[in-house]
Amino acid sequence: MEIPIQNIYYLLSYAWNKLDETERMEISTDDYKDSINLLCRVLVAGVNHLLKKGVDKSYIAITKEYPGIKGRIDFKPSLNKQLFRQGKAICTYDEFSSNVVHNQILVATLRRSTRITQLHPSLKKQVWECLHRFPNVDEIDPIDDINAEMHLFRQVRIHRNNYGYDLLLRVCRMILENAVLNEEEGTYTFRDFTRNEKAMASLFEEFVRNFYTREQQTFQVRREDIQWQVEAGLDSELSLLPKMQTDITLEAEDQKIIIDTKYYRNMFSSNYETEKFHSGNLYQIYSYITNIAKDSRNPNNASCDGILLYPTTQKEIDATYQIGSHKLRIATVNLAEKWERIHDRLLGLVGVSGVDEVIEG
């Protein structure tokens, strides 16, 4: 599925809930034809902004040989090295420093990016300039172990004072996860993450959910746990049943829609050269709407509708079926279209106007 780089940018911006930040960067996606150059451009723009206002600092524990006494003395190594006779000691003390893990991740990602073969020479030069400007941050290596890399990200605590790092660390993670080492040459090749169906399925779901949260005011948007409307037999345990959770639940005062997003290179399965919808997807959304309809705690449940939503870059589908008091719609959104048409298509699927139209009206 070939998705234009401009629309990849929108998918990421919505999925990460960073549309305002990416729009402020005023990055022209027309200048980039692949994802690694776009991601590195976002990284460079964000790092330059950080360097301009000052990178984040924090108190970190330092242990080293010190002329005199500072903080806590480590007696055993100091005695072993006979440092007291020299007026020195091994001391551990706190120092206000930029050498914190989130800055180390930025530096490591910038360094990695200079070795990615697909990176444009002019952009590579900008990456090097960012590296040379970064103050007093240790180089963290080896960072070719993906588990070690992810452990570093888990150490970072994002809060109000360092929130500007959140977008950049998401970009760093995507670069590091998809940069594949060529051991013979010591270079990296960036793997096109849009070809990873599992990664794109998660990205597409987050994009759609955050799109509806941001772009309309008719529905409340959430994920919802659905209870199995069954009774366990004598030898059965309800806890053994799989969890049912919607990708997206839209609910207004008198209307409820469940959206289940799917991502396939081909939205059809073939059976004797005949195209059919994926049966498992249909059974899943059918199970959602029939089980939720039996939950009488919410009056909207009885007539809840379902939408199976697929991305496409070619054939458009829009089919609606009536199942009792429920409508089941199978639809696509064409990610090869211009963004304005994608925007209008998603709003039209649930029959609402955008935020701007609501305000103007």
Coordinates of N, CA, C and O in Angstrom, one line a residue, residues 112 146 149-150 153 170-180 190-191 199:
R112 N 23.1 8.0 14.9 CA 22.6 6.9 14.1 C 22.2 7.4 12.7 O 22.4 6.8 11.7
I146 N 17.9 -3.7 20.4 CA 16.6 -3.1 20.4 C 16.1 -3.1 21.8 O 15.4 -2.2 22.3
E149 N 17.7 -0.4 23.7 CA 17.1 0.9 23.3 C 15.8 1.2 24.0 O 15.5 2.3 24.5
M150 N 14.9 0.2 24.0 CA 13.6 0.4 24.5 C 13.6 0.6 26.0 O 12.8 1.3 26.6
F153 N 14.2 4.3 26.7 CA 12.9 5.1 26.6 C 12.1 4.9 27.8 O 11.4 5.9 28.2
R170 N 9.3 10.2 20.3 CA 8.5 9.3 19.5 C 9.2 9.2 18.1 O 9.3 8.1 17.5
V171 N 9.7 10.3 17.6 CA 10.4 10.2 16.3 C 11.7 9.4 16.5 O 12.0 8.6 15.6
C172 N 12.4 9.6 17.6 CA 13.7 8.9 17.8 C 13.4 7.4 17.9 O 14.1 6.6 17.3
R173 N 12.3 7.0 18.5 CA 12.0 5.6 18.7 C 11.7 5.0 17.3 O 12.1 3.9 17.0
M174 N 11.0 5.7 16.5 CA 10.6 5.2 15.2 C 11.9 5.0 14.3 O 12.0 4.0 13.6
I175 N 12.8 6.0 14.4 CA 14.1 5.9 13.7 C 14.9 4.7 14.1 O 15.4 3.9 13.4
L176 N 15.0 4.6 15.5 CA 15.9 3.5 16.0 C 15.3 2.1 15.8 O 16.0 1.1 15.5
E177 N 13.9 2.0 15.8 CA 13.3 0.7 15.6 C 13.4 0.2 14.2 O 13.4 -1.0 13.9
N178 N 13.5 1.1 13.3 CA 13.5 0.8 11.8 C 14.8 0.9 11.1 O 14.9 0.7 9.9
A179 N 15.9 1.3 11.8 CA 17.2 1.4 11.2 C 17.9 0.1 11.4 O 18.2 -0.4 12.5
V180 N 18.2 -0.6 10.3 CA 18.8 -1.9 10.2 C 20.3 -1.8 9.9 O 20.7 -1.2 8.9
F190 N 17.2 2.3 6.4 CA 15.9 2.5 7.1 C 14.8 1.6 6.5 O 14.5 1.7 5.3
R191 N 14.2 0.8 7.3 CA 13.2 -0.1 6.9 C 11.8 0.7 6.8 O 11.5 1.4 7.7
A199 N 2.5 -2.9 12.6 CA 2.8 -1.5 13.1 C 1.8 -0.5 12.5 O 1.3 0.4 13.2

